[in-house]
Coordinates of C-alpha atoms and ligand atoms in Angstrom, one line a residue:
M1 CA -59.5 24.8 -49.6
T2 CA -60.4 26.5 -47.8
T3 CA -64.1 25.8 -45.7
A4 CA -66.4 27.8 -46.8
Q5 CA -67.9 31.0 -44.8
Q6 CA -70.9 33.1 -45.4
L7 CA -69.9 36.5 -44.6
S8 CA -73.0 38.4 -43.7
Y9 CA -72.1 41.8 -45.3
D10 CA -73.8 45.1 -43.8
V11 CA -74.3 47.5 -47.1
Q12 CA -74.5 51.5 -46.5
L13 CA -74.8 52.9 -50.2
T14 CA -73.5 55.9 -51.0
G15 CA -75.9 59.1 -51.2
T16 CA -73.4 61.2 -53.4
A17 CA -72.6 58.5 -56.2
R18 CA -71.3 60.2 -59.8
T19 CA -73.8 60.6 -62.0
P20 CA -73.8 58.9 -65.8
A21 CA -71.9 62.1 -67.2
E22 CA -69.0 62.2 -64.7
R23 CA -68.3 58.5 -65.0
E24 CA -68.6 59.3 -68.8
Q25 CA -66.0 61.5 -68.2
V26 CA -63.7 59.0 -66.6
F27 CA -64.0 56.7 -69.3
A28 CA -63.0 59.0 -72.2
D29 CA -59.5 58.5 -71.0
P30 CA -59.5 56.2 -67.6
G31 CA -56.0 55.8 -67.4
F32 CA -54.9 53.1 -64.7
G33 CA -55.8 53.4 -61.1
Q34 CA -56.9 56.8 -61.2
H35 CA -60.4 56.8 -60.5
F36 CA -62.6 54.7 -58.4
T37 CA -66.1 53.9 -58.0
D38 CA -68.7 54.5 -55.6
H39 CA -68.5 52.0 -53.1
M40 CA -65.6 49.8 -51.5
I41 CA -65.5 46.5 -49.0
S42 CA -64.1 46.2 -45.5
V43 CA -63.8 43.1 -43.9
D44 CA -61.8 42.3 -40.2
W45 CA -60.6 40.2 -38.4
T46 CA -59.4 39.6 -35.0
E47 CA -57.4 36.8 -33.5
G48 CA -59.6 34.3 -31.8
R49 CA -62.5 35.7 -33.4
G50 CA -61.8 35.9 -37.2
W51 CA -63.5 37.4 -40.2
H52 CA -65.8 39.6 -38.9
D53 CA -67.8 43.6 -39.3
A54 CA -68.4 43.2 -43.4
R55 CA -69.1 46.5 -45.1
L56 CA -70.0 47.6 -48.3
M57 CA -69.4 51.2 -47.9
P58 CA -68.8 54.2 -49.5
Y59 CA -65.7 54.7 -51.2
G60 CA -63.5 57.0 -48.8
P61 CA -60.7 57.7 -46.7
L62 CA -59.4 55.4 -44.0
T63 CA -58.6 56.6 -40.1
L64 CA -55.7 54.6 -38.8
D65 CA -54.0 55.3 -35.9
P66 CA -50.2 56.5 -37.1
A67 CA -48.9 53.1 -35.1
T68 CA -51.0 51.3 -36.9
S69 CA -47.9 47.3 -37.7
V70 CA -49.0 48.5 -42.0
F71 CA -46.8 51.7 -41.7
H72 CA -43.9 50.1 -39.6
Y73 CA -43.6 46.7 -40.9
A74 CA -45.1 46.6 -44.7
Q75 CA -47.6 43.4 -43.4
E76 CA -49.4 44.0 -46.4
L77 CA -50.6 41.8 -49.7
F78 CA -52.6 42.7 -52.3
E79 CA -54.2 40.8 -55.2
G80 CA -55.2 42.5 -59.6
M81 CA -58.0 40.9 -61.7
K82 CA -60.0 42.6 -64.2
A83 CA -64.2 42.4 -64.7
Y84 CA -65.2 42.8 -67.6
R85 CA -68.3 43.7 -70.3
Q86 CA -68.8 41.0 -72.8
T87 CA -70.1 41.2 -76.0
S88 CA -73.3 39.9 -74.6
G89 CA -74.2 42.3 -71.6
S90 CA -73.1 40.2 -69.0
I91 CA -70.2 41.6 -67.0
V92 CA -67.3 38.8 -66.3
C93 CA -64.1 37.9 -63.7
F94 CA -61.2 35.7 -65.4
R95 CA -60.6 33.3 -62.9
P96 CA -60.9 34.5 -59.3
Y97 CA -60.6 31.1 -57.6
A98 CA -57.1 31.3 -59.2
N99 CA -57.2 34.6 -57.9
A100 CA -57.7 34.1 -54.0
T101 CA -55.7 30.4 -54.3
R102 CA -52.9 33.1 -54.6
F103 CA -54.6 35.7 -52.1
N104 CA -53.9 32.7 -49.2
R105 CA -50.9 31.9 -50.8
S106 CA -49.0 35.2 -50.1
A107 CA -51.2 35.5 -46.8
V108 CA -49.2 32.4 -45.4
R109 CA -46.4 33.8 -46.3
M110 CA -46.5 37.2 -44.4
A111 CA -48.1 35.3 -41.2
M112 CA -52.0 36.9 -42.5
P113 CA -54.7 35.4 -41.9
E114 CA -56.4 33.2 -45.2
L115 CA -59.6 33.9 -46.2
P116 CA -61.9 31.3 -47.5
E117 CA -61.9 31.1 -51.7
D118 CA -65.6 31.7 -51.6
A119 CA -65.9 34.8 -49.4
F120 CA -62.5 36.7 -51.6
V121 CA -64.7 35.6 -54.5
E122 CA -68.2 37.1 -52.6
S123 CA -66.4 39.7 -51.3
L124 CA -65.6 40.7 -55.3
E125 CA -69.0 39.6 -57.0
L126 CA -70.9 42.4 -54.1
L127 CA -68.5 44.8 -55.0
V128 CA -68.9 44.2 -59.0
Q129 CA -72.7 44.0 -58.6
T130 CA -73.1 47.2 -56.6
D131 CA -70.9 49.2 -59.0
R132 CA -71.5 47.5 -62.3
E133 CA -72.5 50.3 -64.2
W134 CA -68.8 51.5 -63.9
V135 CA -67.7 48.1 -65.9
P136 CA -66.7 50.7 -69.0
R137 CA -68.4 49.1 -72.1
A138 CA -66.0 50.7 -74.7
E139 CA -63.3 48.0 -76.4
G140 CA -60.2 47.0 -74.3
Q141 CA -61.8 48.7 -71.0
S142 CA -62.1 47.1 -67.6
L143 CA -62.7 47.5 -64.1
Y144 CA -59.4 46.6 -62.6
L145 CA -60.2 45.0 -59.1
R146 CA -58.1 45.7 -55.8
P147 CA -58.5 43.1 -53.3
F148 CA -55.9 43.7 -50.8
M149 CA -55.4 43.2 -47.0
I150 CA -53.1 45.3 -44.1
A151 CA -51.8 44.6 -40.6
T152 CA -54.2 47.2 -38.3
Q153 CA -53.3 46.5 -35.1
P154 CA -51.4 49.8 -33.7
A155 CA -48.6 48.5 -31.8
L156 CA -44.6 48.8 -32.7
G157 CA -43.4 45.8 -31.0
V158 CA -41.0 43.7 -33.5
N159 CA -42.0 39.7 -32.1
Y160 CA -45.2 38.9 -33.4
P161 CA -47.3 39.7 -36.3
S162 CA -50.2 42.1 -36.1
R163 CA -53.2 40.6 -34.2
T164 CA -55.6 41.8 -36.8
Y165 CA -56.2 42.9 -40.4
K166 CA -58.2 44.7 -42.9
Y167 CA -59.5 42.9 -45.7
M168 CA -60.8 45.7 -48.5
V169 CA -61.5 45.4 -52.3
I170 CA -61.5 49.0 -54.4
A171 CA -62.5 49.0 -58.2
S172 CA -60.3 51.1 -60.6
P173 CA -61.9 51.8 -64.3
A174 CA -58.9 51.0 -66.4
G175 CA -58.0 52.0 -69.9
A176 CA -57.3 49.7 -73.1
Y177 CA -53.4 49.7 -72.3
F178 CA -52.8 49.8 -76.0
A179 CA -54.6 52.4 -77.1
G180 CA -52.9 53.5 -80.0
G181 CA -52.6 49.7 -81.6
V182 CA -49.8 47.4 -78.7
K183 CA -46.3 49.0 -78.7
P184 CA -42.9 47.0 -78.1
V185 CA -40.8 47.9 -74.9
S186 CA -37.3 48.5 -74.8
V187 CA -36.0 46.4 -71.6
W188 CA -32.8 46.9 -68.5
L189 CA -31.1 43.9 -67.0
S190 CA -30.5 44.4 -63.7
R191 CA -27.2 43.8 -62.0
D192 CA -27.3 46.1 -59.4
Y193 CA -30.3 45.1 -57.6
T194 CA -32.0 41.7 -56.5
R195 CA -36.6 41.3 -56.8
A196 CA -37.0 38.5 -54.6
A197 CA -34.3 35.5 -53.2
P198 CA -34.9 31.9 -52.3
G199 CA -36.5 31.3 -49.1
G200 CA -37.8 35.4 -49.7
T201 CA -41.1 36.6 -50.6
G202 CA -40.9 36.7 -54.6
F203 CA -44.0 34.1 -55.3
A204 CA -46.2 36.1 -52.7
K205 CA -48.1 39.0 -53.9
C206 CA -47.0 41.8 -51.5
G207 CA -46.5 45.4 -51.5
G208 CA -43.0 45.1 -50.3
N209 CA -41.4 43.2 -53.5
Y210 CA -42.4 46.5 -55.2
A211 CA -41.0 49.4 -52.7
A212 CA -38.2 47.3 -53.1
A213 CA -38.3 46.9 -56.5
F214 CA -38.9 51.0 -57.9
V215 CA -34.9 51.8 -57.4
A216 CA -34.4 49.4 -60.4
Q217 CA -37.3 50.9 -62.4
R218 CA -36.0 54.2 -62.3
Q219 CA -32.6 52.7 -63.6
A220 CA -34.2 51.6 -66.2
V221 CA -35.8 54.9 -67.1
E222 CA -32.3 56.4 -66.7
N223 CA -30.9 54.0 -69.2
G224 CA -33.5 54.9 -71.9
C225 CA -35.8 51.7 -71.4
D226 CA -39.4 51.4 -70.0
Q227 CA -39.3 48.2 -68.1
V228 CA -36.7 46.6 -65.4
V229 CA -35.9 43.3 -66.5
W230 CA -35.1 40.5 -63.1
L231 CA -32.2 37.9 -62.8
D232 CA -31.1 35.7 -60.1
A233 CA -29.8 36.5 -57.3
F234 CA -27.1 34.9 -57.7
E235 CA -25.1 34.9 -60.7
H236 CA -27.7 38.2 -61.9
R237 CA -27.7 35.6 -64.9
Y238 CA -31.3 33.5 -65.4
V239 CA -33.7 35.2 -66.2
E240 CA -36.9 35.7 -64.0
E241 CA -39.4 38.3 -65.0
M242 CA -40.6 41.8 -65.3
G243 CA -41.3 44.1 -63.6
G244 CA -44.5 43.4 -62.5
M245 CA -45.4 40.9 -65.4
N246 CA -44.0 37.7 -66.5
L247 CA -41.9 36.7 -69.7
F248 CA -42.3 34.1 -71.9
F249 CA -39.2 33.1 -74.7
V250 CA -40.9 32.3 -78.0
F251 CA -38.6 29.4 -79.7
G252 CA -40.2 29.0 -83.2
D253 CA -43.2 27.3 -82.2
R254 CA -42.0 26.1 -78.5
L255 CA -42.1 28.6 -76.1
L256 CA -40.8 29.0 -72.8
T257 CA -41.2 30.3 -69.4
P258 CA -38.5 30.6 -66.3
A259 CA -39.8 28.1 -64.0
L260 CA -41.3 28.7 -60.9
T261 CA -38.6 28.5 -58.4
G262 CA -40.2 30.6 -55.0
T263 CA -38.4 34.0 -56.4
L264 CA -40.5 34.3 -58.6
L265 CA -44.7 35.8 -59.0
G266 CA -47.1 32.7 -60.9
G267 CA -48.8 34.7 -62.4
I268 CA -52.8 33.6 -64.0
T269 CA -52.0 35.8 -67.2
R270 CA -48.7 32.9 -66.9
D271 CA -50.4 30.1 -66.4
S272 CA -53.4 30.7 -68.6
L273 CA -50.7 30.8 -71.8
L274 CA -49.6 27.4 -70.6
T275 CA -52.7 26.3 -71.3
L276 CA -54.0 28.3 -74.5
A277 CA -50.1 27.6 -76.0
A278 CA -51.0 23.9 -75.6
D279 CA -54.1 24.2 -77.4
L280 CA -52.8 25.9 -80.4
G281 CA -50.9 23.0 -80.8
L282 CA -47.8 25.0 -79.4
T283 CA -45.0 23.3 -77.0
A284 CA -45.4 25.6 -73.7
E285 CA -42.4 24.5 -71.3
E286 CA -41.4 26.0 -67.7
G287 CA -37.3 26.0 -67.3
R288 CA -34.4 28.2 -67.4
I289 CA -33.1 30.7 -69.8
S290 CA -30.0 32.9 -69.0
I291 CA -29.4 36.6 -70.7
E292 CA -26.1 35.1 -72.2
E293 CA -28.9 32.2 -74.6
W294 CA -31.3 35.3 -74.7
R295 CA -29.0 37.4 -76.5
A296 CA -27.2 34.5 -78.6
G297 CA -31.3 33.0 -79.8
C298 CA -31.4 36.8 -80.5
E299 CA -28.6 36.7 -82.7
S300 CA -28.7 33.6 -84.4
G301 CA -32.8 34.0 -85.0
E302 CA -34.1 31.4 -83.2
L303 CA -35.0 33.2 -80.7
T304 CA -37.9 35.2 -83.0
E305 CA -40.0 36.2 -80.2
V306 CA -40.4 37.8 -76.3
F307 CA -42.9 38.7 -74.5
A308 CA -44.6 39.8 -71.2
C309 CA -47.5 38.9 -70.0
G310 CA -50.2 39.9 -67.4
T311 CA -53.5 41.0 -66.2
A312 CA -53.2 44.4 -66.5
A313 CA -51.4 44.7 -69.9
V314 CA -52.5 41.4 -71.0
I315 CA -49.7 40.7 -72.9
T316 CA -46.6 43.6 -74.0
P317 CA -44.1 42.2 -76.7
V318 CA -40.4 42.9 -76.2
G319 CA -38.7 44.9 -78.8
S320 CA -35.4 44.9 -77.5
V321 CA -32.8 44.7 -74.4
K322 CA -30.3 46.6 -72.6
G323 CA -27.8 45.8 -69.9
V324 CA -24.1 47.1 -68.9
D325 CA -22.6 45.1 -71.8
G326 CA -24.5 46.3 -74.1
G327 CA -27.9 45.9 -75.9
W328 CA -29.8 43.8 -78.6
T329 CA -33.0 43.7 -80.8
V330 CA -35.6 40.6 -80.4
G331 CA -36.5 39.9 -83.6
D332 CA -37.3 43.3 -85.9
G333 CA -38.4 44.5 -82.7
T334 CA -42.0 44.8 -83.5
P335 CA -44.8 42.4 -81.9
G336 CA -44.1 38.7 -83.1
A337 CA -46.5 36.8 -84.7
L338 CA -47.7 34.6 -82.4
T339 CA -47.2 37.2 -79.1
M340 CA -50.1 38.4 -81.3
R341 CA -52.5 35.6 -81.9
L342 CA -52.1 34.9 -78.1
R343 CA -53.4 38.1 -76.9
E344 CA -56.3 37.9 -79.4
E345 CA -57.5 34.5 -78.1
L346 CA -56.9 35.0 -74.4
M347 CA -58.9 38.5 -74.8
G348 CA -61.6 36.7 -77.2
I349 CA -61.9 34.4 -74.3
Q350 CA -61.8 37.3 -71.7
Y351 CA -64.5 39.5 -73.5
G352 CA -66.8 36.9 -74.9
T353 CA -65.5 36.9 -78.4
R354 CA -64.4 33.2 -78.3
P355 CA -65.4 29.4 -76.8
D356 CA -64.0 29.5 -72.8
P357 CA -62.9 25.3 -73.2
H358 CA -61.5 25.7 -69.4
D359 CA -64.1 27.1 -67.6
W360 CA -62.2 30.5 -67.0
I361 CA -65.1 32.8 -67.6
H362 CA -66.9 33.4 -64.2
K363 CA -70.3 35.3 -64.5
I364 CA -71.1 38.2 -62.1
C365 CA -74.1 39.8 -63.6
Ligands
PLP1 C1 -48.9 40.1 -60.1 C2 -47.9 40.1 -61.0 C3 -47.7 39.3 -62.2 C4 -48.8 38.5 -63.1 O1 -49.8 38.2 -62.2 P1 -51.0 38.1 -63.2 O2 -51.8 36.6 -62.2 O3 -51.0 37.1 -64.2 O4 -51.5 39.6 -63.2 C5 -46.1 38.7 -62.2 N1 -45.5 39.9 -61.7 C6 -45.3 39.9 -60.5 C7 -43.9 40.5 -59.5 C8 -46.6 40.6 -59.9 O5 -47.1 41.2 -58.6

C-alpha cells in the first residue's frame, strides 16, 4: 500500500461540451476507443516534489517538446477498466484498487513514480462523475477508462530515467463487444516472435509490449487468424496468453490458466474468474500447458473449451487453432457452455443483475 495523498484538483469545465444528440450519435455505434468524452485528468510529477498540478480539464491535444523522453525511450504505462451503468441507475467500476495495484507494479518495473492507490481511484471517480452522461445505457455498453503515465522530461540522455512524468485519464464509450452474439476467434501460434522473457516487461502493462507485438498480430491475420497466441520464449511450446487477453483451458469441470511466472500480464478478469469458477464448484488451477497438450486434449475430447478473457471483450471463446504444423478445432468450434456461463456470471456482477459476494463493485455515483 502506498500512503494516501490527497490531490487537490483544479477543475476547468469545457465550454463546448457535446450535446445530448451528439452523444446519442456516438452511442449508436461507439466501437472501441474511437470517441472520447468532454474532459480528461492530468497530474504532473517532478523529482523532489512528487505529484502536483492535478487538473480536470477539457479533453484535447497535448503540446510536448520533440525531445520528450517518452517519444524516444517508450517510458510509458497504462491501465484499462470500465465504468458500467447498472440496472439500478448507479454508475460503478469493477475492482479499481486491483488496477491501482497493477499500475504501481508496472511503474516500479518502468522506473516511474508510484501513484497512491486512493489518488488513482479518486482520479477515475472525478472524471466519471464529471462525464457521467457519457456512460452508455444500452445493454453491454460501457465507458472504457484509460489511465496512463508518460515520461515528460525533454532530454535525450539514456543513462537515467526521466525526472518528470505526467499521469492522465481519458474515457471512451465502448460498444457491446459481441453485438451480434458471441463469436469464437481463431488463433495463430506465434513461433517467429516472443512477447516476453524472464526479467523483461511481460507482467507490466506498458505500451512497449504492444509495439513489439503488432508484427506478430499482423502475421496471425496473414495466416487467416483473428488473434496471436504467445508461447514461452525458450521453447515456443508453453502457452502464455492471447494478444491482450489471458487464456483459460477447460477440461470438463476443471479450469487451467497459465501461471503468472513474470512473462504474462496478470489480468483482473483472469483473477476474478479463478474466484468465480471456485464459487461455481469448479476446480480452477494455475499451471502450465504446452501446445502438444492443447492439441491432444482437443483430439481426445478431454479439453472441452478454451476461452480468452480481459476487460475489453470480457470472455471470448477460442474456436480454432493454427500454427506452422497445422491446425485443429476446439470442441465443435462453437462457444462452450461453461465459457458462456462464466461470461454471464461476470457480466451479471458488473451490470448489477447478480449479487456481488466478493465486494468487487465500487460505486462511483
Ligand atoms: C490488460 C491485459 C490483459 C487483461 O487484463 P484485464 O485486467 O483482465 O483487462 C491481458 N493481457 C495483456 C497483455 C494486457 O495488456
